[in-house]
C-alpha positions as a Python dict, from the first residue, in 0.01 Angstrom:
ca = {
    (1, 'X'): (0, 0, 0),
    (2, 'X'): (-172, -279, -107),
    (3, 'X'): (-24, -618, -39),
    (4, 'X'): (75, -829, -350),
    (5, 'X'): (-190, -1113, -420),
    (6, 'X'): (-36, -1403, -570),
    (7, 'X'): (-224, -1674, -792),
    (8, 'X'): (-315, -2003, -638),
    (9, 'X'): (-83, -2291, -852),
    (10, 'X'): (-271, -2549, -830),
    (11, 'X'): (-582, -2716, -588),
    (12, 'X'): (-584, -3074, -446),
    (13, 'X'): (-831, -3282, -332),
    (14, 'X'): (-701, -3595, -174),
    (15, 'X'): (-941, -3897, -200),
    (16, 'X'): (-866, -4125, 103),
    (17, 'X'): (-950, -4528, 58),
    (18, 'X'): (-1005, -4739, 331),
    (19, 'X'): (-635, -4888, 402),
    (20, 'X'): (-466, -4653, 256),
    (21, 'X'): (-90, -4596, 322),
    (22, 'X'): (-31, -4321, 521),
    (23, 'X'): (354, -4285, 428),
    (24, 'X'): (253, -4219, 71),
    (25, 'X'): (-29, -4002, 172),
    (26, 'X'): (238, -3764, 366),
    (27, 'X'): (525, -3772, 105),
    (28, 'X'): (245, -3600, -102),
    (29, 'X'): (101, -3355, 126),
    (30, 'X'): (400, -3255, 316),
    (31, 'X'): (623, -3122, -15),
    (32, 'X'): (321, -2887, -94),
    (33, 'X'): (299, -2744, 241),
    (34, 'X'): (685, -2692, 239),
    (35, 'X'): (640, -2499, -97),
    (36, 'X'): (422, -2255, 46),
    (37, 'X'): (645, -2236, 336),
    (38, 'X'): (928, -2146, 135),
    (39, 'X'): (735, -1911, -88),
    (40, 'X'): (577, -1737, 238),
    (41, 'X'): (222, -1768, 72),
    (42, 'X'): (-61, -2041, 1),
    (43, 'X'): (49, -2152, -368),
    (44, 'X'): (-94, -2523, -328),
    (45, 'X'): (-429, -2577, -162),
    (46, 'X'): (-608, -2880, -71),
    (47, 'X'): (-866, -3067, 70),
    (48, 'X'): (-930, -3435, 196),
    (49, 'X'): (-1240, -3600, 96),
    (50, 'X'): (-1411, -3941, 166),
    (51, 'X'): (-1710, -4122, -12),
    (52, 'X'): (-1957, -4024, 254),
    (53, 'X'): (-1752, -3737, 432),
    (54, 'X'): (-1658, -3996, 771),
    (55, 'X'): (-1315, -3998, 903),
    (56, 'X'): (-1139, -4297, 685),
    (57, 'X'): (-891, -4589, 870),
    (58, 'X'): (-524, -4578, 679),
    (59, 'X'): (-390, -4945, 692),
    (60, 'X'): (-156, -4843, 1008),
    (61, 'X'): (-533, -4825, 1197),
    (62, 'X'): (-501, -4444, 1199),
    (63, 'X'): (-791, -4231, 1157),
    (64, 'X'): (-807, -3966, 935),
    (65, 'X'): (-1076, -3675, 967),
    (66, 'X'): (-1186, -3546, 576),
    (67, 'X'): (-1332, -3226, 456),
    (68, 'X'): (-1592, -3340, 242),
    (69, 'X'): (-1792, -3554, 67),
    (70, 'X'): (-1813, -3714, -294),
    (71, 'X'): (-2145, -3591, -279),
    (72, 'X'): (-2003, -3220, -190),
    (73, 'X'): (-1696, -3233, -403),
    (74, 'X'): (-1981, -3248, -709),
    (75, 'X'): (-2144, -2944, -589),
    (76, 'X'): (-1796, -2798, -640),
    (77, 'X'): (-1702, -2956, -969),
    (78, 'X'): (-1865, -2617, -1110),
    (79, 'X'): (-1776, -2337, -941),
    (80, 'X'): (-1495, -2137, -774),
    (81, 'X'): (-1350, -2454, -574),
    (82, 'X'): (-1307, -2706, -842),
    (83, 'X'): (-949, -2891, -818),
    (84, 'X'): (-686, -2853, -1075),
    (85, 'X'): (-611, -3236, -973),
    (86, 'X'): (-803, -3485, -758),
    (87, 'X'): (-541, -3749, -615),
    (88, 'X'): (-678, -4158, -504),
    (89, 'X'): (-500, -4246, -244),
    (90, 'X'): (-516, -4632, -100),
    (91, 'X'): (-308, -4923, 0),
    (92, 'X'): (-364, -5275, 82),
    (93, 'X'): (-693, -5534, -18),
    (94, 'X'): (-706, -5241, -319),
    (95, 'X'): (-864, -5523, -513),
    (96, 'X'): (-1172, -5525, -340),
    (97, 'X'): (-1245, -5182, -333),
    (98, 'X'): (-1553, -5151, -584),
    (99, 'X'): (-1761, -4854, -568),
    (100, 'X'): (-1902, -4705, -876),
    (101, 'X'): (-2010, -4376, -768),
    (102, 'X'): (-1604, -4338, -677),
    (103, 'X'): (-1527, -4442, -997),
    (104, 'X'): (-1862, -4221, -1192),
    (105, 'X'): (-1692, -3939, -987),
    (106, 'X'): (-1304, -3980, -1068),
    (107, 'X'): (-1429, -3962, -1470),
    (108, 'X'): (-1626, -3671, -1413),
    (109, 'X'): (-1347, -3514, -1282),
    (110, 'X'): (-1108, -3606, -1544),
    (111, 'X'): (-1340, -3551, -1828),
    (112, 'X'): (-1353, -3177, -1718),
    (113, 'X'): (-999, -3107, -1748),
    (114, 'X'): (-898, -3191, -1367),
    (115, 'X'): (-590, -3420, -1350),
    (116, 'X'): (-611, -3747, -1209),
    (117, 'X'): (-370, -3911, -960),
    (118, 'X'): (-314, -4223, -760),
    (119, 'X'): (-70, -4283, -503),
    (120, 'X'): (43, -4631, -400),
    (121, 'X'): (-177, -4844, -576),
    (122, 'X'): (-411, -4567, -674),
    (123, 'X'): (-315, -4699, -1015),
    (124, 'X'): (-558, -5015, -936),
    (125, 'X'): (-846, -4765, -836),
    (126, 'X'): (-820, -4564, -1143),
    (127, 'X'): (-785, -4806, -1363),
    (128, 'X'): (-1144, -4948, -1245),
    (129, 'X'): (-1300, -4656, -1340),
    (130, 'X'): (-1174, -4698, -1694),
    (131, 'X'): (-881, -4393, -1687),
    (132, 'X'): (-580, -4603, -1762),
    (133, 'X'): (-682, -4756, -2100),
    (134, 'X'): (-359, -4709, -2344),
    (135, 'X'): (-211, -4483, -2031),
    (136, 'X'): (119, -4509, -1879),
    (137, 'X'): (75, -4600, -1489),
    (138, 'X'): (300, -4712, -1187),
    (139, 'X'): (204, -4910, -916),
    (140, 'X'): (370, -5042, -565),
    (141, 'X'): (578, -5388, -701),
    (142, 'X'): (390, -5599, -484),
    (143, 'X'): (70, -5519, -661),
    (144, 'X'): (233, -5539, -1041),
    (145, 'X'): (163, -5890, -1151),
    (146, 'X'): (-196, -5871, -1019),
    (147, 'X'): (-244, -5526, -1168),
    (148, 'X'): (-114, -5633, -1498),
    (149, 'X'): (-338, -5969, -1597),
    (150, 'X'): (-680, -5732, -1395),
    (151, 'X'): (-604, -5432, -1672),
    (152, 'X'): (-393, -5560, -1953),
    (153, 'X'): (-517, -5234, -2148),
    (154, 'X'): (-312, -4989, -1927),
    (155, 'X'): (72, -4982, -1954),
    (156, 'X'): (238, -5046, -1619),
    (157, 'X'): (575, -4989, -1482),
    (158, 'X'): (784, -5076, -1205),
    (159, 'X'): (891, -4668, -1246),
    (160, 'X'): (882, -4489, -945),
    (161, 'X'): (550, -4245, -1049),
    (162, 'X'): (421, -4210, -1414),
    (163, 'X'): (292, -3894, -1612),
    (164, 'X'): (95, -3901, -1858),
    (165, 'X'): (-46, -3619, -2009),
    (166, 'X'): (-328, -3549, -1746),
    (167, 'X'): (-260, -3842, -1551),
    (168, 'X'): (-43, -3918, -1232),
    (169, 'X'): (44, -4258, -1083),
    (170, 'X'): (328, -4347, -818),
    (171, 'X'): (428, -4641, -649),
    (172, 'X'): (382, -4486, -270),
    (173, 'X'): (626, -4502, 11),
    (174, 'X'): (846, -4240, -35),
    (175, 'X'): (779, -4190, -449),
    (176, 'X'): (481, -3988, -333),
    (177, 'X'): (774, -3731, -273),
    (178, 'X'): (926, -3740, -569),
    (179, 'X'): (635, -3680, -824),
    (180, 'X'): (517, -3407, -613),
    (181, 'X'): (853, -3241, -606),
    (182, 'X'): (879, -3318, -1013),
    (183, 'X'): (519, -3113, -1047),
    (184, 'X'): (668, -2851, -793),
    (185, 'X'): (961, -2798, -1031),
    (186, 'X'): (723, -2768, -1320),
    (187, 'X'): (544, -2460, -1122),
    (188, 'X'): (800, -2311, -990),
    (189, 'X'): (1154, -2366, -1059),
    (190, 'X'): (1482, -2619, -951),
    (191, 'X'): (1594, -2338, -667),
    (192, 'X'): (1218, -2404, -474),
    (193, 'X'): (1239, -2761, -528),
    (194, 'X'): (1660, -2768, -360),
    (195, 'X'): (1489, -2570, -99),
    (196, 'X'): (1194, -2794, -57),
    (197, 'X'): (1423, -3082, -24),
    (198, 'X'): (1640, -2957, 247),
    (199, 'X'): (1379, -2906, 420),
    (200, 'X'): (1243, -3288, 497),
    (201, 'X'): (1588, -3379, 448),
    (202, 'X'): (1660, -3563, 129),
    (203, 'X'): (1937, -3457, -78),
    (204, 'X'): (1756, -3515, -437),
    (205, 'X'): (1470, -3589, -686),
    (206, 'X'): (1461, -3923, -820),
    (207, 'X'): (1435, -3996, -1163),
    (208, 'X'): (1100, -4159, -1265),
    (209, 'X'): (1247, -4477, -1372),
    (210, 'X'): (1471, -4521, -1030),
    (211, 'X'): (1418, -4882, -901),
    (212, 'X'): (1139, -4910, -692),
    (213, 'X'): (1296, -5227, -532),
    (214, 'X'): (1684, -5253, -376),
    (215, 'X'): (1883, -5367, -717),
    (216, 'X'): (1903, -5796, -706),
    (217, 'X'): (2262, -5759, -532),
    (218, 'X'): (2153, -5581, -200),
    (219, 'X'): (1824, -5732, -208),
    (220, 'X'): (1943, -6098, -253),
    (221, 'X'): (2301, -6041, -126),
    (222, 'X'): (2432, -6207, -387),
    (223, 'X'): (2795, -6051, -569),
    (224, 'X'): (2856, -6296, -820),
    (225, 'X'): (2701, -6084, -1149),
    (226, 'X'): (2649, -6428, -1355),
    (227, 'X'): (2419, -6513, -1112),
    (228, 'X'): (2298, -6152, -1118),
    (229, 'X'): (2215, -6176, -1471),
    (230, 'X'): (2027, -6533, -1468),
    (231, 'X'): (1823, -6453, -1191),
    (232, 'X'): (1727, -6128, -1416),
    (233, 'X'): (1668, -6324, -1697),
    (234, 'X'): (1453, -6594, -1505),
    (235, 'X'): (1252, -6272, -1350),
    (236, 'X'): (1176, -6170, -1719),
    (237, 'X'): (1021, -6462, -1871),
    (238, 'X'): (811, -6598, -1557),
    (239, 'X'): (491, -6696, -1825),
    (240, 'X'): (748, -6913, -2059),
    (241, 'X'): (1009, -7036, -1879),
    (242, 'X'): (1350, -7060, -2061),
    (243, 'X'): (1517, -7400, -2039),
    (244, 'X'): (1882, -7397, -1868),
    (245, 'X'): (2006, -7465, -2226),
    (246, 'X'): (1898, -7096, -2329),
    (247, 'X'): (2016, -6925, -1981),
    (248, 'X'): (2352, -7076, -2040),
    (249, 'X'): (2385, -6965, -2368),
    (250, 'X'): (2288, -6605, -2243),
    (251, 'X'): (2547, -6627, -2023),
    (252, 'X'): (2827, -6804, -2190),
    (253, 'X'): (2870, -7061, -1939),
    (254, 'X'): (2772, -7440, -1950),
    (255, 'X'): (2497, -7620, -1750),
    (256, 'X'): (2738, -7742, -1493),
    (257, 'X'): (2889, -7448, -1474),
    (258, 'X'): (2579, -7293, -1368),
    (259, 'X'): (2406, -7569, -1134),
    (260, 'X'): (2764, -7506, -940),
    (261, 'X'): (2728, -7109, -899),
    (262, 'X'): (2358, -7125, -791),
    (263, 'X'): (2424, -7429, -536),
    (264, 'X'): (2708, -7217, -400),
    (265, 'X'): (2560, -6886, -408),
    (266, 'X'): (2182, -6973, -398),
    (267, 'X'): (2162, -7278, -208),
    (268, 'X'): (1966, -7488, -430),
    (269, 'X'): (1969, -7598, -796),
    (270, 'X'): (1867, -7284, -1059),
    (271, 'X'): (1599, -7523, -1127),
    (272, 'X'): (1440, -7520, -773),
    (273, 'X'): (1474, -7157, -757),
    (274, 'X'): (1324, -7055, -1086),
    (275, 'X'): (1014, -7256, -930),
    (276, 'X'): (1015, -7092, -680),
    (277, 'X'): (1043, -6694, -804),
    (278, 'X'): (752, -6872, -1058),
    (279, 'X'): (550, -6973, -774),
    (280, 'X'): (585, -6639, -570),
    (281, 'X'): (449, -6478, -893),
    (282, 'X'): (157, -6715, -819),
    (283, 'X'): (99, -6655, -488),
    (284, 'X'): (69, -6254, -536),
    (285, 'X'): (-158, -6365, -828),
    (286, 'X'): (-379, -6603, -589),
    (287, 'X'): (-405, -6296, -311),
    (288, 'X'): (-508, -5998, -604),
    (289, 'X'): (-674, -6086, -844),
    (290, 'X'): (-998, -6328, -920),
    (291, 'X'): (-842, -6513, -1189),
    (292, 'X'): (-895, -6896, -1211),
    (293, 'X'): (-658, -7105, -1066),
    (294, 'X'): (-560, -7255, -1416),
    (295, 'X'): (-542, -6885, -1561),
    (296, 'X'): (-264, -6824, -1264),
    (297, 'X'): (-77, -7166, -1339),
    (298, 'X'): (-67, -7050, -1709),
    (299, 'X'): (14, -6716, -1657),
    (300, 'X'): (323, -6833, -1384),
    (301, 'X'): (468, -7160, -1673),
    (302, 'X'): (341, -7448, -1549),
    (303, 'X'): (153, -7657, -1820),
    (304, 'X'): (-113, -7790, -1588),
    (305, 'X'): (-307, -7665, -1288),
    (306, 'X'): (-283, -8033, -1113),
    (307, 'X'): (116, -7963, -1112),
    (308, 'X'): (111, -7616, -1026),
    (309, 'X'): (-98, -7720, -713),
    (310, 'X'): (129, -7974, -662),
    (311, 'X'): (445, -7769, -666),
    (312, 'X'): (212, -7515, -459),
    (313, 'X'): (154, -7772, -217),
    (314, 'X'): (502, -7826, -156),
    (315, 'X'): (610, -7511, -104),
    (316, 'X'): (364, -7321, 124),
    (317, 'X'): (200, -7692, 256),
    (318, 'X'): (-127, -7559, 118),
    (319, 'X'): (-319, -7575, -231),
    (320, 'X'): (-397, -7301, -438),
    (321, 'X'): (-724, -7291, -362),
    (322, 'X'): (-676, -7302, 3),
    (323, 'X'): (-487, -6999, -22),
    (324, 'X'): (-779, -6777, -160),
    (325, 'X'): (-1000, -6931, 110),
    (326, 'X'): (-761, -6776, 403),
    (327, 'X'): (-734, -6489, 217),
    (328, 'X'): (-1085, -6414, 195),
    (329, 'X'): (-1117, -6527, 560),
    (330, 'X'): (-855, -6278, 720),
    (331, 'X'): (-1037, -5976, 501),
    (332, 'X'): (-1368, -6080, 619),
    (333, 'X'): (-1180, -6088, 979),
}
């Protein structure tokens, strides 16, 4: 009797990026390998591939051996071992990753039906090659604010992974796991996916708008939810700051009332630390992206660049512009 020969669901290829996180990288692979497990036959396939084939560093300094090519994965674009979905997956110093046959390639890919995915910041790769235009996208928190002024076209979340239509983005770490159990349960069905998750030991999907960071009261350790709700308010308008005027009338509380919760609570003034959230905001803007110095003091609330580097100064006792200088200087390291 002939044994029963089932379909394959779908193909991967894996594109690895110099630095790129290997915890996302697993969270992806591993759920797929489980399915077949479960199913007792290959449903997923896959494949890891590099730009010139060579084993690729992930930012934890391990190597990682590859299958193939760019050049070879063309040769397959057209025949038998095309991908149903061809998946970026990088890290950190994302922002200085240019290579335009990587980015020629990704288009070709997507431009002949195969889906598109980024893990981590994969978001930042795909975006480069000109995928993410109108598209919704997720990307790792840290890299948000950069992301966001470098590709003002795509539309960004701080979700946990985005789908859209043909496109797949997550925010790494352990979100790699959840969009790959979410396009498990589209193939198969709920049952595979509770089975799935036993196995590596979590207990459920998470939605695709779960936090990507610990909510402000574990993160900050902070109970009092007045406080909770300014320092949410002062986290949405970073580029025009509100004056304590408007917070407390958010809030219902007066001025005084305030200054006293966040010197109690905080440790400083709600002025001093709505400088310095602003001024964070600046510093991940300083480290990703190319944007003047004035563009970042803009884009962060201050009306001039001579007191944003000022305030800058204060705060991490160097300028602005000393800060892209030891940033350059530790890549080139």
């Amino acid at each position: 009797m002939n044994a029963v020969k089932h379909p394959i669901k779908r193909s991967f290829v894996f594109f690895l990026i110099p630095d790129f996180t290997m915890i996302a990288f697993a969270t992806a692979l591993d759920p797929l390998r489980s399915a077949n497990r479960m199913l007792g036959y290959e449903a997923y396939r896959w494949r890891l591939a590099s730009i010139d084939g060579k084993p690729v560093r992930a930012s934890n300094g391990v190597e990682c051996a590859v299958n193939t090519s760019l050049e070879e994965e063309r040769k397959k674009m057209a025949g038998p071992d095309r991908p149903n979905m061809a998946i970026v997956c990088s890290g950190v110093n994302v922002e200085r990753y240019q290579n335009k046959s990587a980015f020629a390639w990704l288009r070709e890919e997507y431009n002949r039906g195969v889906a598109v995915g980024g893990l981590c910041t994969g978001a930042h790769i795909l975006a480069a090659a000109g995928l993410l235009s109108n598209k919704r996208c997720a990307i790792h928190w840290e890299n948000l604010p950069g992301f966001s002024e470098a590709f003002p076209k795509a539309n960004v979340f701080a979700d946990l992974f985005e789908i859209d239509q043909n496109i797949y983005t997550c925010a790494g770490g352990t979100a790699a796991l959840d969009m790959m159990l979410k396009l498990i349960g589209d193939d198969f069905d709920e049952n595979l996916v509770n089975r799935v998750c036993e196995q590596v030991l979590t207990d459920r999907v998470r939605s695709p708008t779960d936090r990507q960071r610990l909510p402000l009261r574990a993160r900050l350790g902070v109970q009092n939810s007045k406080v909770l709700t300014i320092i949410e308010l002062m986290e949405a308008n970073l580029s025009e700051p509100l004056s304590l005027i408007e917070i407390a009338d958010h809030v219902d509380l007066s001025r005084r009332q305030i200054e006293r919760l966040f010197r109690t609570e905080m440790g400083r003034s709600p002025a001093r630390y709505y400088l310095e959230i602003r001024l964070d905001r600046a510093r991940h803007l300083l480290i990703q992206s190319s944007m003047p110095v004035v563009e970042v003091a803009v884009a962060c609330g201050f009306v001039s660049a001579s007191h944003f580097s000022k305030c800058y100064r204060e705060l991490y006792a160097r300028s602005p512009q000393q800060e892209r200088v030891d940033r350059k200087q530790l890549l080139a390291a």
